[in-house]
XYZ file of C-alpha atoms in Angstrom:
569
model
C -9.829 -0.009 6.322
C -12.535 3.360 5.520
C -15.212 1.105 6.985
C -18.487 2.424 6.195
C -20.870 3.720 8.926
C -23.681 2.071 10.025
C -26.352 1.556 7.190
C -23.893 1.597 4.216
C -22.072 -0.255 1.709
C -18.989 -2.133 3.307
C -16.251 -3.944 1.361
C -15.293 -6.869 2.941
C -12.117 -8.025 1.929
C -11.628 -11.796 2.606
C -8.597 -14.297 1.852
C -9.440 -17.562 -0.757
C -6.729 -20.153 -1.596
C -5.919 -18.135 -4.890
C -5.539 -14.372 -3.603
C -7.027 -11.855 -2.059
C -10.607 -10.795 -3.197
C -13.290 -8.293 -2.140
C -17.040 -9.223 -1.799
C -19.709 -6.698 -1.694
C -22.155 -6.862 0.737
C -25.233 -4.871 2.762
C -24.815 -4.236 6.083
C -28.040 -2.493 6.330
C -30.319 -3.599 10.020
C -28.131 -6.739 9.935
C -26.838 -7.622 13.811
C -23.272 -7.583 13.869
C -23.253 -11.694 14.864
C -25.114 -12.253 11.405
C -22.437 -10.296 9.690
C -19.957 -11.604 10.912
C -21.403 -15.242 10.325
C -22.032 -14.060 6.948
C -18.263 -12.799 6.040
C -16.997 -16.244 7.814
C -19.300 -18.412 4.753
C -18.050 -16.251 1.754
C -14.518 -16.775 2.886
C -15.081 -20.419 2.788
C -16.944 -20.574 0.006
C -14.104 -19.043 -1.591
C -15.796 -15.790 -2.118
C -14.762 -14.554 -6.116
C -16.602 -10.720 -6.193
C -13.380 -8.771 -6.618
C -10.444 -8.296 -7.955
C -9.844 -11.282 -9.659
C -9.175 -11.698 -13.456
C -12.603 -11.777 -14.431
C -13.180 -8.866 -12.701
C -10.467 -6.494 -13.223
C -12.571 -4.119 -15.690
C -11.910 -0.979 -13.782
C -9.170 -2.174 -11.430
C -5.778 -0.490 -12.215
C -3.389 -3.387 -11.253
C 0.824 -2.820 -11.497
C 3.722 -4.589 -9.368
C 6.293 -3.069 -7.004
C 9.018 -4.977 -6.761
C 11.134 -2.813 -4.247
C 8.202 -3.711 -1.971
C 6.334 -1.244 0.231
C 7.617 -0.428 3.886
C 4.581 2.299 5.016
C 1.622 3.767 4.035
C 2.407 7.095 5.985
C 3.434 10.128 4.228
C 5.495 10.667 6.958
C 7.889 8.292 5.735
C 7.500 8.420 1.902
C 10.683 8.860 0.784
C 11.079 6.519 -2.259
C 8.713 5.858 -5.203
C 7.734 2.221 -3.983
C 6.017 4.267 -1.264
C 5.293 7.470 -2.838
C 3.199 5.834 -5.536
C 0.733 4.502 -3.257
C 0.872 7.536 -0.781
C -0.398 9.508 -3.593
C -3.237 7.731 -4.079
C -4.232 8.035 -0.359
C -3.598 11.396 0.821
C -4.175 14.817 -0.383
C -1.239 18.005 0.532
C -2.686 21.482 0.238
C -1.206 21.737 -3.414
C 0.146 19.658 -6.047
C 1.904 19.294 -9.399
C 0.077 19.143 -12.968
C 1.902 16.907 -15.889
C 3.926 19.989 -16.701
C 5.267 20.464 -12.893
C 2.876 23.665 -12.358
C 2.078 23.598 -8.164
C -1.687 24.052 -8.775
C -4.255 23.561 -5.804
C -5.562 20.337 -4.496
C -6.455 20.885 -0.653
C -5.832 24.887 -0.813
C -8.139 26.279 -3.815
C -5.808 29.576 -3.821
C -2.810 31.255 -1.826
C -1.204 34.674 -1.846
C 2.635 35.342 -0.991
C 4.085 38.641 0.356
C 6.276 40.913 -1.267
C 9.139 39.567 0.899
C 8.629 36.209 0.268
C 8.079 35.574 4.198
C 4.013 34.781 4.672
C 1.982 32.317 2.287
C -1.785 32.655 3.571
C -3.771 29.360 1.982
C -7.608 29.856 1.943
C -8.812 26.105 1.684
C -11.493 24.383 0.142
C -14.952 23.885 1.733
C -15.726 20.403 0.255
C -12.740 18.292 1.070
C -13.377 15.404 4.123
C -11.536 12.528 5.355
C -12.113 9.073 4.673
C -14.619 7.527 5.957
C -13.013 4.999 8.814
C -13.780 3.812 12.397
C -11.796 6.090 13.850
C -14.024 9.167 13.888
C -17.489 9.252 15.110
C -20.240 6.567 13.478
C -17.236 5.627 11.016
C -18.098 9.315 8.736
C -15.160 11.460 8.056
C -15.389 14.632 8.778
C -14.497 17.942 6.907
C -10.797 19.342 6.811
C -9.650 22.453 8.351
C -6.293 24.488 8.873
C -5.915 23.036 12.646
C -5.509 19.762 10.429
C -2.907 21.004 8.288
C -0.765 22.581 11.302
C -1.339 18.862 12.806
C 0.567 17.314 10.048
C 3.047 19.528 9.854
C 4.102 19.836 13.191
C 3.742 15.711 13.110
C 6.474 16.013 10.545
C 8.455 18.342 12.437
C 8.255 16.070 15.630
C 11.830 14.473 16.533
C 9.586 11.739 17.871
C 7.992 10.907 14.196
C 11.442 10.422 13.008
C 10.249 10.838 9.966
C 12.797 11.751 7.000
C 10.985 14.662 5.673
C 11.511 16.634 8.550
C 13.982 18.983 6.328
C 11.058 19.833 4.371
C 10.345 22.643 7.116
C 13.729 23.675 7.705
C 13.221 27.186 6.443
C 10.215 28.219 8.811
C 9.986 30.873 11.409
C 10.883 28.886 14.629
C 8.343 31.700 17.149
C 5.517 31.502 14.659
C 5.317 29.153 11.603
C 1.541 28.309 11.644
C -1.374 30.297 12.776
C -5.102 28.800 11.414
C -7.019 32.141 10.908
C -9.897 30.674 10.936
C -11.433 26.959 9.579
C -10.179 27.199 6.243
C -7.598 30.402 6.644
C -3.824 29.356 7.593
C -1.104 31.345 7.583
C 2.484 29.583 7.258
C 5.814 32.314 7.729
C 9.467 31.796 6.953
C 12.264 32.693 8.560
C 13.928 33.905 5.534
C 12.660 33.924 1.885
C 12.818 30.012 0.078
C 11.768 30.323 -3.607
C 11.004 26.538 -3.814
C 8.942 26.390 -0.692
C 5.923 25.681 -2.797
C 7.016 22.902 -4.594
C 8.190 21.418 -1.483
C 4.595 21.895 -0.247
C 3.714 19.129 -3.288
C 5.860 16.250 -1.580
C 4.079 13.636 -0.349
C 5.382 14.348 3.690
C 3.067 17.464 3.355
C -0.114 15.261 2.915
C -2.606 16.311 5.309
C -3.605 13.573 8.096
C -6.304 13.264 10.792
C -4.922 13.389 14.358
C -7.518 11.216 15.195
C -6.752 8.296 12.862
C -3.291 9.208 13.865
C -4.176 8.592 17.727
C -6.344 5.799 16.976
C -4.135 3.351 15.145
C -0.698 4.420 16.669
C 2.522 2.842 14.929
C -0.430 0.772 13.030
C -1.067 3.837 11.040
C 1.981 2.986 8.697
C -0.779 0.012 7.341
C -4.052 1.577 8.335
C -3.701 5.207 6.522
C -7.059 7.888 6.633
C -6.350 10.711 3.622
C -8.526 12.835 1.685
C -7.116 11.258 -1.669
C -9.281 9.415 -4.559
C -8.330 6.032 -3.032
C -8.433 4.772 0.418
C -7.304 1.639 1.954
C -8.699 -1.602 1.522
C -6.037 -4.350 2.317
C -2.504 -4.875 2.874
C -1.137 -8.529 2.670
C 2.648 -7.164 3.423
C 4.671 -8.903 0.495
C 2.017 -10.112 -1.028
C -1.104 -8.023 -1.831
C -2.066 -4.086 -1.354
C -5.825 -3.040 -2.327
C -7.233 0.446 -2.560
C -10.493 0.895 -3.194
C -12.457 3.931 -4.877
C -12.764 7.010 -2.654
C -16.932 8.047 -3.224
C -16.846 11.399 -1.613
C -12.987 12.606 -3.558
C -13.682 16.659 -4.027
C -12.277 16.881 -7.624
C -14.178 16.637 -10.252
C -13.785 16.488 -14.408
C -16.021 17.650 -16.530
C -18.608 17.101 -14.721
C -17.744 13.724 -12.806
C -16.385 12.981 -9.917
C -12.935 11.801 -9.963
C -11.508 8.912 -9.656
C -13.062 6.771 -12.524
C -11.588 3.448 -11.734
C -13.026 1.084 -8.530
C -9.845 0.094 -7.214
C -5.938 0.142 -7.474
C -4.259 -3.780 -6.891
C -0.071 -3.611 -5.775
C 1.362 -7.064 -6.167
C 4.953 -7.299 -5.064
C 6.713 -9.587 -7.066
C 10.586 -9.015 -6.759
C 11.999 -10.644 -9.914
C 11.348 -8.639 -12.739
C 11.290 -10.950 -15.275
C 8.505 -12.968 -13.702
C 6.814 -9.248 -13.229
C 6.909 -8.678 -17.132
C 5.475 -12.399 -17.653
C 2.898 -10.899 -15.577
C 2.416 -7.726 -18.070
C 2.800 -9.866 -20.860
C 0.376 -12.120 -19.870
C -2.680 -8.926 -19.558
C -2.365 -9.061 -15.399
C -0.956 -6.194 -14.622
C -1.255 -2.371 -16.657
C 1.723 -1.058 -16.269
C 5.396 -1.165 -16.346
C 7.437 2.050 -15.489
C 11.056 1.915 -16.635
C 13.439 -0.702 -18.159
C 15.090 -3.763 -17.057
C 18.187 -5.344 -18.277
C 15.788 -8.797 -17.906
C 13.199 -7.534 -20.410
C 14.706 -4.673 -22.210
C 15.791 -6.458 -25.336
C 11.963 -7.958 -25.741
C 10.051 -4.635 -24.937
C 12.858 -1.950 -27.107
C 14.081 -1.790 -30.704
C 17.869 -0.721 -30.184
C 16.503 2.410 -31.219
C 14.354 2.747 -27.833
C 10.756 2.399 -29.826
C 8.222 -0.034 -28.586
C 8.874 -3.787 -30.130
C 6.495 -4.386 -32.799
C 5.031 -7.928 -31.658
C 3.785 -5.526 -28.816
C 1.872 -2.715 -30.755
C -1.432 -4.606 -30.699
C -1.429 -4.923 -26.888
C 1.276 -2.220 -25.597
C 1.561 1.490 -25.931
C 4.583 3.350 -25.131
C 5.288 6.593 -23.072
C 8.576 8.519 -23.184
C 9.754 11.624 -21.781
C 12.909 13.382 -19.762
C 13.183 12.071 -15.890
C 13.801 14.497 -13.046
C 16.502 11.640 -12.352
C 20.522 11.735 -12.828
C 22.122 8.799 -12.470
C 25.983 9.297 -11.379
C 29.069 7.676 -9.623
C 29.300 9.113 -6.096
C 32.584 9.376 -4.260
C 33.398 10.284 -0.903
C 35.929 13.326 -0.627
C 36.218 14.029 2.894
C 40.030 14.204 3.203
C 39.130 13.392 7.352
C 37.645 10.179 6.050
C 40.056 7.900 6.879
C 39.157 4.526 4.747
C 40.571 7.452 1.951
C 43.811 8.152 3.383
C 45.255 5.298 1.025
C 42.376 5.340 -1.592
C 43.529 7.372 -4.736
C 39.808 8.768 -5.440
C 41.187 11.253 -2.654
C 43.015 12.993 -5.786
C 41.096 15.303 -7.644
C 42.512 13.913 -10.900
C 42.301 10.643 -10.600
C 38.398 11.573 -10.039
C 38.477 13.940 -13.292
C 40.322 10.454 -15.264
C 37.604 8.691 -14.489
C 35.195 10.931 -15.389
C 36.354 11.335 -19.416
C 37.704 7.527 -19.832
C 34.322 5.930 -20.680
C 31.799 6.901 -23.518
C 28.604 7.720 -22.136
C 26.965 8.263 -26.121
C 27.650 4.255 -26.857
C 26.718 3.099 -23.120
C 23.569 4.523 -23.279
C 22.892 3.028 -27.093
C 24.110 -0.277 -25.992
C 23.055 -0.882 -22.481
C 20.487 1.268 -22.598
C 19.202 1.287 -26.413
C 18.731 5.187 -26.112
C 16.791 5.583 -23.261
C 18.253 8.569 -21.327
C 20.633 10.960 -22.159
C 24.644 11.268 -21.857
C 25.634 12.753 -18.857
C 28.001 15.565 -20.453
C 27.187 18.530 -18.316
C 25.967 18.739 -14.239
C 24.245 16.967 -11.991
C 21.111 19.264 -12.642
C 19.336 17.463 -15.372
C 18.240 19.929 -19.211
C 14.860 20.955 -18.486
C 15.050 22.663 -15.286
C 15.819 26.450 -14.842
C 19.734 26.242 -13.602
C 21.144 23.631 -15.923
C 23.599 24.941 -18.305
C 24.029 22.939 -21.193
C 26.739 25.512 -22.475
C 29.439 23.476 -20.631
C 30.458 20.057 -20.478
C 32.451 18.642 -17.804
C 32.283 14.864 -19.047
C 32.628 13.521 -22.546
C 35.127 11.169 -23.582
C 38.569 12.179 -23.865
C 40.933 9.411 -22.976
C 43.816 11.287 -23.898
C 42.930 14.274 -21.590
C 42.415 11.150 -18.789
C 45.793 9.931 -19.295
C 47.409 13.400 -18.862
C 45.218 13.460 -15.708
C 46.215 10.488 -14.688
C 49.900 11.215 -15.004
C 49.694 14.625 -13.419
C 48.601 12.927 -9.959
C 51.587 10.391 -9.837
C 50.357 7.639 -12.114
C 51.462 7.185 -15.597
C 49.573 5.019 -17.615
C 48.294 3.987 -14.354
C 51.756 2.506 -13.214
C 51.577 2.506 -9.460
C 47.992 3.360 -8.692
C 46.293 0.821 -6.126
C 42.504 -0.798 -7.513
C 39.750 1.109 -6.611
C 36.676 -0.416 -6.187
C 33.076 0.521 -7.221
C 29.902 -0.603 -5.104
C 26.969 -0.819 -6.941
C 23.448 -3.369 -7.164
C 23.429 -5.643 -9.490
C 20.758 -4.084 -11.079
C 23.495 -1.628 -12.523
C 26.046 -3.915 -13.261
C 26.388 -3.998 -16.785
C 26.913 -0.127 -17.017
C 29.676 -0.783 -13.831
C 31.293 -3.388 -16.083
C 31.186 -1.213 -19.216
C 33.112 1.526 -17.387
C 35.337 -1.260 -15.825
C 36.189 -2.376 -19.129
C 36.787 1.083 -20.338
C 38.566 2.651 -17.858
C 41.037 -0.436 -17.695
C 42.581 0.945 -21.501
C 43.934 3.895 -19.023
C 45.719 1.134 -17.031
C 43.041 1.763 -14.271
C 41.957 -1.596 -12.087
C 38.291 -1.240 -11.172
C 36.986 -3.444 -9.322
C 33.149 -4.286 -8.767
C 31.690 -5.282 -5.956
C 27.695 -5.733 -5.704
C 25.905 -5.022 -2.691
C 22.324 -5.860 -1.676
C 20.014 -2.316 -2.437
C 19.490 -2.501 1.448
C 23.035 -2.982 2.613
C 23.922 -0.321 -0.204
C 21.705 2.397 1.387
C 22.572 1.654 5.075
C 26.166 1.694 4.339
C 25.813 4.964 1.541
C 24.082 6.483 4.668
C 26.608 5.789 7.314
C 29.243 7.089 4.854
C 31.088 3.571 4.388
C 31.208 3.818 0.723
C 34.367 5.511 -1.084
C 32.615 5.305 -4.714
C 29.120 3.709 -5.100
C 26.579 4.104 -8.295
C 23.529 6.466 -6.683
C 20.975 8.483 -8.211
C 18.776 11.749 -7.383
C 15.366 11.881 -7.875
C 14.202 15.793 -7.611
C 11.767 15.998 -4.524
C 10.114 18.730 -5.979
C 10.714 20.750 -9.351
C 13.605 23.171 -8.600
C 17.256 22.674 -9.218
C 17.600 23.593 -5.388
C 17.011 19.655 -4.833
C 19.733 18.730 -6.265
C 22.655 21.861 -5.256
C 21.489 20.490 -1.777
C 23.145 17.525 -1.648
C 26.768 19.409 -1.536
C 26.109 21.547 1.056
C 28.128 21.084 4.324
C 25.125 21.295 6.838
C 24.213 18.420 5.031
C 26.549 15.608 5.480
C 25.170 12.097 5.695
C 23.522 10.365 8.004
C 21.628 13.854 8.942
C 21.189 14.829 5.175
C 21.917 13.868 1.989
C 25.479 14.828 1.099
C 26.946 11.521 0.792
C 30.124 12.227 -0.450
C 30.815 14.996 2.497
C 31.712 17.864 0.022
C 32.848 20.830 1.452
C 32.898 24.519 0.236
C 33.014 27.655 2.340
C 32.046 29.428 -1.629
C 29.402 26.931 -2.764
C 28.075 27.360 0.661
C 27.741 30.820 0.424
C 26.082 30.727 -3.028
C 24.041 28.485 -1.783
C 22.885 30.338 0.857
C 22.473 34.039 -1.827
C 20.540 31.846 -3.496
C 17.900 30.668 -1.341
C 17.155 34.619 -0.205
C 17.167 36.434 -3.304
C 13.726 36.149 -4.976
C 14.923 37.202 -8.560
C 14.562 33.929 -10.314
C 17.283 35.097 -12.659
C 20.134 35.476 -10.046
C 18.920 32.428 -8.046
C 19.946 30.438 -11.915
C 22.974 32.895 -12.151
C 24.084 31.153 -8.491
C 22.961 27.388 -9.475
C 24.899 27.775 -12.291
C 28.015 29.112 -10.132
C 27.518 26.551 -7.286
C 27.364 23.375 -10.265
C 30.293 24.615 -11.942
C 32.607 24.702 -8.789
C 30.890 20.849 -7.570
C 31.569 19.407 -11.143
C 35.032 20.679 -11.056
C 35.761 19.054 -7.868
C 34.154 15.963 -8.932
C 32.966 14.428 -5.674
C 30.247 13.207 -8.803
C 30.620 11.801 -11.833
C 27.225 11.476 -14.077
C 26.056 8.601 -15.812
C 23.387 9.569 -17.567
C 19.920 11.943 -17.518
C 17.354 9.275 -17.124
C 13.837 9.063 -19.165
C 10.331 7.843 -17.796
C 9.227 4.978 -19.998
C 5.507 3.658 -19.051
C 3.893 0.829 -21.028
C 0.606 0.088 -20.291
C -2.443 -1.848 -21.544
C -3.826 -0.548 -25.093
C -6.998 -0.269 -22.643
C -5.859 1.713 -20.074
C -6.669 5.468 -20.838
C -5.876 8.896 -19.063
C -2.555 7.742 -17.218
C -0.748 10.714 -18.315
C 3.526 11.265 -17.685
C 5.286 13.771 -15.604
C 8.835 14.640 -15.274
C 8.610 13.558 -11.437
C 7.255 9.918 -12.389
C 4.836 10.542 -9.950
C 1.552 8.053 -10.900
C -1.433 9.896 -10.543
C -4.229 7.652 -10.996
C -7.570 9.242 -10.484
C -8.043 10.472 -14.194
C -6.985 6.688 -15.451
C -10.136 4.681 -17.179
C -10.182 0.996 -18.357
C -11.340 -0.536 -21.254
């Protein structure tokens, strides 16, 4: 909980009937009986010094209503636990709003010519949290042996964590030697032209062993970073507190970052109770849009509701995120031996019988963008926005249609479409589209849970899924076709197969001429699309409204929320 050592300021953190609050309190030549004593009366008394309403000046307070499952960057592989990682922990680089890997941990790094060795020369000035685990409670400075830790904690079959593929391209003899304190040397087995940005997911954050050691399997809810916010206290469900970090190593203009006291997670899962919330002034932000409050927050034409300009202000800008229709085309698979997705056109009807322009102004009142061309979304080096391969053309998905045995749809069996419900007016749109091609869809909504597990375990002929770039190069998303990567092991849900796209894939990742690596995205999208194991929804947007107070939040492709420049009020 970065307990203070002896002789300074503690937090105490202490449950009253109406939340969770934090009292301040010296600790200073008090015996550890009176202390105690003293935290036991404030907790009764119903102790009010915190983050309560009337105190929420400099507290950044937002709801996550996926819920958070760990505080390890080991295992932060969606946003609900991303967002919060981020805040903790520290990797040795990062991104900037514009998706530039700039330093955080490492203050500089040099590559070789052959794109094998990346030598990081690390900050002086950056130290751990200060938490009971190390000696008198004081953190302690970081060095490279701390940075080989974590990584080889990532790599360790026995973390089973899910970034483990993050290291997949190292030299298995030598990936990590620590020069000297703040000196390390990582190698490659072959050249990887993203393998910085990787380096800014949140797996790479840099951990203590000995927190690590200290708290075991507890270390998912008791987390020790280097980050501008360390851990306060975790009601699971309920309540997560951060509290300022007073020894963070950046600094702006002059001041040591962060500027706010605290961060406040409430975890309310109905989202219409969770904009009541925002409505109401307690909470500061919203990220995204919500069939259950999208009409009150959006204009049809996607600007910010009027009766909310006094209170509200409005971020937009393109999302690292393409939505799609995933469908498995393993022809081994055998709950598709009978399924008529196993066609190719049947797969490319689908794809041009529904309108993406008037889905995303009706369902969506403009937020996002039709999902005409690839899975790689505009804006990142790779995309080609030359060629379409949806659109709608219903009389092209007729012919298609009628080509694989099924005229006007006479014959063909119902297919059904998995999705959550949070996505099921865009599954009924297409339903009702796709039905003028004498197409039965059917919809069936799953759980997000059961819809994971069973996406994971390849159960799922055609499911609504979306891709989230890990890091800022189109690589994250040509990935998810290749054949080493077949689900559960990796992320190719649909088991697409291609000796070519394969070996693309692989020219690309060893050539460090940025222009050929694009010339081979382009090459490995065009063959996917054309096959049409996907078929894309839309090119999402980040929207963030926040308190007119709240100052300095800032919007990146990534939707990562980077908090330690934000000020209130």
């Amino acid at each position: 909980m970065c307990k203070q050592h002896e002789g300074r300021d503690e937090l105490i953190f202490c449950r009253s009937v109406q939340g969770f609050y934090f009292c301040q309190m010296m600790k200073k030549n008090l015996p550890s009986l009176l202390l105690l004593v003293t935290a036991l009366l404030l907790m009764v008394s119903g102790c009010r010094n915190g983050f309560d309403q009337a105190d929420t000046s400099h507290v950044f307070r937002y709801n996550e209503a996926a819920d958070i499952t760990s505080l390890d960057p080991s295992f932060a592989r969606d946003q609900a636990n991303i967002w919060p990682v981020n805040q903790i922990f520290n990797g040795l680089v990062q991104l900037n709003d514009n998706l530039e890997v700039i330093p955080a941990i490492a203050s500089r790094w040099d590559i070789s010519g052959d794109g094998l060795q990346y030598t990081f020369h690390l900050r002086k000035d950056v130290r751990f949290q200060d938490d009971a685990c190390f000696p008198a409670g004081i953190g302690r400075k970081v060095n490279s042996q701390d940075v080989i830790y974590s990584f080889r904690r990532i790599m360790d079959p026995a973390t089973a964590s899910p970034g483990s593929w993050v290291f997949g391209w190292l030299d298995k003899k030598d990936p990590f030697r620590a020069v000297d304190d703040s000196t390390l040397v990582i190698r490659l087995k072959e050249p990887f032209p993203p393998f910085l940005g990787i380096l800014t997911t949140q797996y790479c954050s840099v951990v203590p062993e000995e927190a690590v050691k200290s708290y075991g399997t507890e270390f998912r809810r008791h987390p020790v970073g280097t980050g501008p916010f360390c851990f306060a206290f975790w009601k699971e469900g309920v309540k997560l507190v951060l509290k300022k970090n007073p020894a963070y190593f950046e600094f702006e203009n002059g001041k040591r970052l962060p500027y706010l006291d605290g961060v406040a997670i409430t975890f309310l899962a109905d989202k219409q109770s969770a904009f009541l919330e925002f409505a109401k002034g307690k909470t500061d932000l919203i990220s995204g849009i919500d069939p259950a409050y999208k009409d009150e927050l959006l204009t049809k034409q996607g600007t910010l509701n009027p009766k909310y300009a006094g209170s509200v202000q409005l971020t937009r800008q393109p999302y690292l995120n393409t939505e799609y229709l995933a469908i498995m085309v393993d022809p081994s698979s055998e709950m598709m031996k009978d399924n008529p997705l196993r066609l190719k056109q049947v797969r490319q009807a689908i794809n041009l019988s529904f309108d993406r322009t008037r889905m995303i102004a009706y369902l969506r009142n403009n937020i996002g963008a039709p999902g005409v061309y690839g899975l790689i979304p505009p804006g990142l080096p790779g995309c080609d926005t030359s060629k379409k391969y949806g659109g709608y053309d219903p009389e092209r998905a007729a012919a298609l249609l009628a080509q694989a045995g099924f005229p006007g749809g006479k014959g063909l069996p119902s297919i059904t479409l998995s999705s959550t419900s949070d996505y099921l007016d865009i599954c009924k749109y297409i339903q009702f589209q796709v039905s003028s091609l004498g197409i039965d869809l059917k919809i069936e909504v799953t759980p997000p849970a059961a819809l994971k597990e069973m996406k994971a375990q390849a159960k799922l002929p055609f499911f609504r899924a979306s891709w989230i770039a890990d890091y800022p190069d189109a690589e994250s998303y040509l990935s998810l076709f290749v054949s080493g990567n077949f689900c559960p092991s990796g992320p190719n849900y649909s088991h697409f197969s291609n000796t070519q796209y394969d070996r693309w894939y692989r020219e690309a990742m060893t050539t460090t001429v940025d222009s050929l690596r694009y010339k081979y995205y382009r090459q490995m999208e065009e063959l996917m699309m054309n096959e049409t194991p996907v078929i894309i929804l839309y090119y999402d947007e980040v929207l963030r409204f926040t308190r007119k107070n709240v100052s300095g939040l800032g919007s990146n492709p990534m939707n990562l929320l980077v908090l330690k420049r934000v000020k209130k009020g």
